[in-house]
Amino acid sequence: MDVRDKAVVVAGGSGSLGSAIVGALLERGARVASIDARSADSTPKSVLALSADLADDQDVANTLQAVVGQYGKIAVLVNCAGLIHSEPLVNLTNSQQRRHAIESWNGVIRSNLTAAFVVSAQVAEHMATTRSRGVIINFSSIAACGNPGQTAYSAAKAGVEAMTAVWARELGPLGIRAVAIAPGFVATPSTQAAMPDAALADLKRRTPLLRLAKPSEIASAVFFAIENDFITGTTIAVDGGLVL
């Protein structure tokens, strides 16, 4: 699919990774709508920037209605909203909170898995009822394989990959593809905030390319998934060779 003049929704477009994807889409001539829980002052004026709770069904419905009203049929959805969270299942050194907090579990699952489900279900319905070919790009992570210290995050990303496979089979006959992108560790402020410097240094050492990914390299993988019309139901790893 060529994104020129196509309507593309980026869920989480205000984040460090999302904004890189939004910028790359604009360069290729797409009409971009960025939906996020917060608006960003740095969002380009040519982008339709909307605020919504991405895990709230009615809020998302109202927001997508605004996108369709301005841009018409949606051709591409990129689900890159979410948060990274590290917390062990059991921590005997913390007498106040030894077990993984249910509040953080719920928050991580809601942000990374529920939001992707809610937005994708509505966009898929729109594509199907308007008889439009399209593609849904979900963001997984190398952590989907099971990263120690990230129970909730790993579970959410494994769920994203499972949903992607299901949707590819369900929606393929309708001309709608579903692809997941699984980055390794990306040089973004959220990565820096989630991991101590020593852990990041160790990750770089264990990665064959000896560095973190650039946001632009992840955006490039997104375009590969969009532009190749015979890719669906798979997860594309962009991890620099790192195996957790």
CSV table of C-alpha atoms in Angstrom, one decimal:
chain,number,residue,atom,x,y,z
A,1,MET,CA,0.0,0.0,0.0
A,2,ASP,CA,1.2,3.5,-0.9
A,3,VAL,CA,0.3,5.8,2.0
A,4,ARG,CA,0.3,9.0,-0.2
A,5,ASP,CA,-3.0,10.8,0.3
A,6,LYS,CA,-4.2,7.9,2.5
A,7,ALA,CA,-5.7,8.5,6.0
A,8,VAL,CA,-3.5,7.1,8.7
A,9,VAL,CA,-4.4,6.9,12.4
A,10,VAL,CA,-1.5,6.8,14.9
A,11,ALA,CA,-2.6,5.8,18.3
A,12,GLY,CA,0.0,7.1,20.7
A,13,GLY,CA,1.3,9.6,18.1
A,14,SER,CA,2.5,12.1,20.8
A,15,GLY,CA,5.1,9.7,22.3
A,16,SER,CA,8.8,9.6,21.4
A,17,LEU,CA,8.3,6.6,19.0
A,18,GLY,CA,4.9,7.7,17.8
A,19,SER,CA,6.1,11.2,16.9
A,20,ALA,CA,8.9,9.6,14.8
A,21,ILE,CA,6.3,7.5,12.9
A,22,VAL,CA,4.0,10.5,12.4
A,23,GLY,CA,6.9,12.5,11.0
A,24,ALA,CA,7.8,9.7,8.6
A,25,LEU,CA,4.2,9.4,7.4
A,26,LEU,CA,4.0,13.1,6.7
A,27,GLU,CA,7.2,12.9,4.6
A,28,ARG,CA,5.5,10.2,2.5
A,29,GLY,CA,2.4,12.3,1.9
A,30,ALA,CA,0.0,10.6,4.3
A,31,ARG,CA,-2.9,12.4,5.9
A,32,VAL,CA,-2.2,11.7,9.6
A,33,ALA,CA,-4.4,11.7,12.7
A,34,SER,CA,-2.6,11.4,16.0
A,35,ILE,CA,-4.7,10.2,18.9
A,36,ASP,CA,-3.2,10.2,22.4
A,37,ALA,CA,-4.2,10.7,26.0
A,38,ARG,CA,-2.3,13.9,25.9
A,39,SER,CA,-1.6,16.5,23.2
A,40,ALA,CA,1.9,17.5,22.4
A,41,ASP,CA,3.0,21.0,21.6
A,42,SER,CA,5.5,19.6,19.1
A,43,THR,CA,2.8,17.9,16.9
A,44,PRO,CA,3.0,19.3,13.3
A,45,LYS,CA,0.2,21.6,12.4
A,46,SER,CA,-0.6,19.4,9.4
A,47,VAL,CA,-1.5,16.6,11.7
A,48,LEU,CA,-5.1,16.1,13.1
A,49,ALA,CA,-4.2,15.9,16.8
A,50,LEU,CA,-6.9,14.5,19.0
A,51,SER,CA,-7.0,13.6,22.7
A,52,ALA,CA,-8.8,10.4,23.9
A,53,ASP,CA,-8.6,7.6,26.4
A,54,LEU,CA,-7.6,4.8,24.0
A,55,ALA,CA,-9.0,2.1,26.2
A,56,ASP,CA,-12.4,3.7,26.5
A,57,ASP,CA,-14.8,2.4,23.8
A,58,GLN,CA,-17.0,5.5,23.6
A,59,ASP,CA,-14.2,8.0,23.8
A,60,VAL,CA,-12.4,6.2,20.9
A,61,ALA,CA,-15.7,6.0,18.9
A,62,ASN,CA,-16.2,9.8,19.2
A,63,THR,CA,-12.6,10.5,18.2
A,64,LEU,CA,-12.6,8.2,15.2
A,65,GLN,CA,-15.8,9.7,14.0
A,66,ALA,CA,-14.0,13.1,13.9
A,67,VAL,CA,-11.1,11.5,11.9
A,68,VAL,CA,-13.5,10.0,9.3
A,69,GLY,CA,-15.4,13.3,9.2
A,70,GLN,CA,-12.3,15.2,8.2
A,71,TYR,CA,-10.2,12.5,6.3
A,72,GLY,CA,-12.8,10.0,5.0
A,73,LYS,CA,-11.9,6.3,4.9
A,74,ILE,CA,-9.1,5.1,7.2
A,75,ALA,CA,-6.5,3.0,5.4
A,76,VAL,CA,-3.9,2.4,8.1
A,77,LEU,CA,-3.9,2.1,11.9
A,78,VAL,CA,-0.7,2.2,13.9
A,79,ASN,CA,-1.1,1.2,17.5
A,80,CYS,CA,2.1,2.4,19.3
A,81,ALA,CA,0.5,3.7,22.5
A,82,GLY,CA,1.7,2.1,25.7
A,83,LEU,CA,4.1,2.2,28.6
A,84,ILE,CA,7.1,0.3,29.7
A,85,HIS,CA,7.0,-1.0,33.3
A,86,SER,CA,9.5,-3.1,35.2
A,87,GLU,CA,8.4,-4.9,38.4
A,88,PRO,CA,9.3,-8.4,39.6
A,89,LEU,CA,6.6,-10.8,40.5
A,90,VAL,CA,8.0,-11.2,44.0
A,91,ASN,CA,10.5,-8.8,45.7
A,92,LEU,CA,11.6,-10.0,49.1
A,93,THR,CA,13.7,-6.9,49.6
A,94,ASN,CA,10.6,-4.7,49.7
A,95,SER,CA,8.8,-5.3,52.9
A,96,GLN,CA,6.0,-2.8,51.9
A,97,GLN,CA,5.1,-4.4,48.6
A,98,ARG,CA,6.6,-7.9,48.1
A,99,ARG,CA,4.2,-9.0,45.3
A,100,HIS,CA,3.7,-7.4,41.9
A,101,ALA,CA,1.1,-4.7,42.6
A,102,ILE,CA,-2.3,-5.3,41.0
A,103,GLU,CA,-2.7,-1.6,40.3
A,104,SER,CA,0.4,-1.6,38.1
A,105,TRP,CA,-0.6,-4.8,36.4
A,106,ASN,CA,-4.0,-3.3,35.5
A,107,GLY,CA,-2.4,-0.1,34.2
A,108,VAL,CA,0.1,-1.8,32.0
A,109,ILE,CA,-2.5,-4.2,30.5
A,110,ARG,CA,-4.9,-1.4,29.9
A,111,SER,CA,-2.3,0.8,28.2
A,112,ASN,CA,-0.6,-1.8,26.1
A,113,LEU,CA,-3.2,-4.4,25.4
A,114,THR,CA,-6.7,-3.1,26.0
A,115,ALA,CA,-6.1,0.1,24.1
A,116,ALA,CA,-4.9,-1.8,21.0
A,117,PHE,CA,-7.9,-4.0,21.2
A,118,VAL,CA,-10.4,-1.1,21.5
A,119,VAL,CA,-9.0,1.0,18.7
A,120,SER,CA,-8.4,-1.9,16.4
A,121,ALA,CA,-11.9,-3.3,16.8
A,122,GLN,CA,-13.4,0.0,15.8
A,123,VAL,CA,-11.1,0.7,12.9
A,124,ALA,CA,-11.5,-2.8,11.6
A,125,GLU,CA,-15.3,-2.4,11.7
A,126,HIS,CA,-14.9,0.9,9.8
A,127,MET,CA,-12.7,-0.7,7.1
A,128,ALA,CA,-15.1,-3.7,6.8
A,129,THR,CA,-18.3,-1.7,6.5
A,130,THR,CA,-16.8,0.7,4.0
A,131,ARG,CA,-15.3,-2.2,2.1
A,132,SER,CA,-11.9,-0.7,2.3
A,133,ARG,CA,-8.6,-2.5,2.1
A,134,GLY,CA,-6.4,-1.6,5.0
A,135,VAL,CA,-3.7,-2.6,7.5
A,136,ILE,CA,-3.4,-2.6,11.3
A,137,ILE,CA,0.1,-2.3,12.7
A,138,ASN,CA,0.4,-3.3,16.3
A,139,PHE,CA,3.4,-2.7,18.5
A,140,SER,CA,4.7,-5.7,20.4
A,141,SER,CA,8.2,-6.0,22.0
A,142,ILE,CA,11.0,-8.4,22.3
A,143,ALA,CA,9.7,-8.7,25.9
A,144,ALA,CA,6.8,-10.8,24.5
A,145,CYS,CA,9.2,-13.7,24.8
A,146,GLY,CA,9.3,-13.2,28.5
A,147,ASN,CA,11.7,-10.6,30.0
A,148,PRO,CA,12.5,-11.2,33.7
A,149,GLY,CA,11.2,-8.3,35.8
A,150,GLN,CA,8.5,-7.3,33.4
A,151,THR,CA,5.6,-9.7,34.1
A,152,ALA,CA,2.8,-7.3,33.1
A,153,TYR,CA,4.6,-5.7,30.1
A,154,SER,CA,5.6,-9.1,28.7
A,155,ALA,CA,2.1,-10.5,29.1
A,156,ALA,CA,0.6,-7.5,27.4
A,157,LYS,CA,3.0,-7.7,24.4
A,158,ALA,CA,2.5,-11.5,24.1
A,159,GLY,CA,-1.2,-10.7,24.0
A,160,VAL,CA,-0.7,-8.1,21.2
A,161,GLU,CA,1.1,-10.7,19.1
A,162,ALA,CA,-1.7,-13.2,19.7
A,163,MET,CA,-4.3,-10.7,18.7
A,164,THR,CA,-2.4,-9.8,15.5
A,165,ALA,CA,-2.4,-13.5,14.4
A,166,VAL,CA,-6.1,-13.8,15.1
A,167,TRP,CA,-7.0,-10.7,13.2
A,168,ALA,CA,-4.9,-11.6,10.2
A,169,ARG,CA,-7.0,-14.8,9.9
A,170,GLU,CA,-10.3,-13.2,10.6
A,171,LEU,CA,-9.9,-10.0,8.5
A,172,GLY,CA,-7.7,-11.3,5.7
A,173,PRO,CA,-10.7,-12.3,3.5
A,174,LEU,CA,-12.0,-8.7,3.9
A,175,GLY,CA,-8.7,-7.3,2.5
A,176,ILE,CA,-7.5,-6.2,5.9
A,177,ARG,CA,-4.0,-7.1,7.1
A,178,ALA,CA,-2.6,-7.2,10.6
A,179,VAL,CA,1.1,-7.1,11.4
A,180,ALA,CA,3.1,-6.6,14.6
A,181,ILE,CA,6.4,-4.8,15.1
A,182,ALA,CA,8.5,-6.1,18.0
A,183,PRO,CA,11.3,-3.6,18.7
A,184,GLY,CA,14.2,-4.4,21.0
A,185,PHE,CA,15.2,-1.4,23.1
A,186,VAL,CA,14.8,2.0,21.5
A,187,ALA,CA,16.7,5.1,22.5
A,188,THR,CA,13.7,7.1,23.8
A,189,PRO,CA,13.1,9.0,27.0
A,190,SER,CA,10.6,6.3,28.2
A,191,THR,CA,13.3,3.6,27.9
A,192,GLN,CA,15.7,5.8,29.9
A,193,ALA,CA,13.1,6.3,32.5
A,194,ALA,CA,12.2,2.7,32.8
A,195,MET,CA,15.7,1.2,33.1
A,196,PRO,CA,18.7,2.2,35.2
A,197,ASP,CA,21.9,3.2,33.3
A,198,ALA,CA,23.7,0.0,34.3
A,199,ALA,CA,20.9,-2.1,32.8
A,200,LEU,CA,20.9,-0.1,29.6
A,201,ALA,CA,24.7,-0.5,29.3
A,202,ASP,CA,24.4,-4.2,29.8
A,203,LEU,CA,21.7,-4.4,27.1
A,204,LYS,CA,24.0,-2.6,24.6
A,205,ARG,CA,26.8,-4.9,25.4
A,206,ARG,CA,24.6,-8.0,24.8
A,207,THR,CA,23.2,-6.6,21.5
A,208,PRO,CA,25.3,-7.7,18.5
A,209,LEU,CA,25.0,-4.2,17.1
A,210,LEU,CA,26.2,-2.8,20.4
A,211,ARG,CA,23.5,0.0,20.6
A,212,LEU,CA,19.8,0.8,21.1
A,213,ALA,CA,17.6,1.2,18.1
A,214,LYS,CA,16.9,4.7,16.6
A,215,PRO,CA,13.2,5.6,16.4
A,216,SER,CA,13.6,6.2,12.7
A,217,GLU,CA,14.7,2.5,12.3
A,218,ILE,CA,11.4,1.4,13.9
A,219,ALA,CA,9.5,3.7,11.7
A,220,SER,CA,11.2,2.1,8.7
A,221,ALA,CA,9.9,-1.3,9.8
A,222,VAL,CA,6.4,0.2,10.0
A,223,PHE,CA,6.6,1.3,6.4
A,224,PHE,CA,7.9,-2.1,5.3
A,225,ALA,CA,4.8,-3.7,6.8
A,226,ILE,CA,2.4,-1.1,5.3
A,227,GLU,CA,3.9,-1.2,1.8
A,228,ASN,CA,4.2,-5.0,1.3
A,229,ASP,CA,0.7,-6.2,0.7
A,230,PHE,CA,1.5,-9.9,1.1
A,231,ILE,CA,2.6,-9.5,4.8
A,232,THR,CA,0.1,-10.4,7.4
A,233,GLY,CA,-0.2,-12.3,10.7
A,234,THR,CA,3.4,-12.1,11.5
A,235,THR,CA,5.6,-10.2,14.0
A,236,ILE,CA,8.6,-8.4,12.6
A,237,ALA,CA,11.5,-8.2,15.1
A,238,VAL,CA,13.6,-5.1,15.0
A,239,ASP,CA,16.0,-5.8,17.9
A,240,GLY,CA,19.5,-5.6,16.7
A,241,GLY,CA,20.0,-9.3,17.2
A,242,LEU,CA,19.2,-9.2,20.9
A,243,VAL,CA,17.7,-12.4,22.3
A,244,LEU,CA,16.3,-12.1,25.8
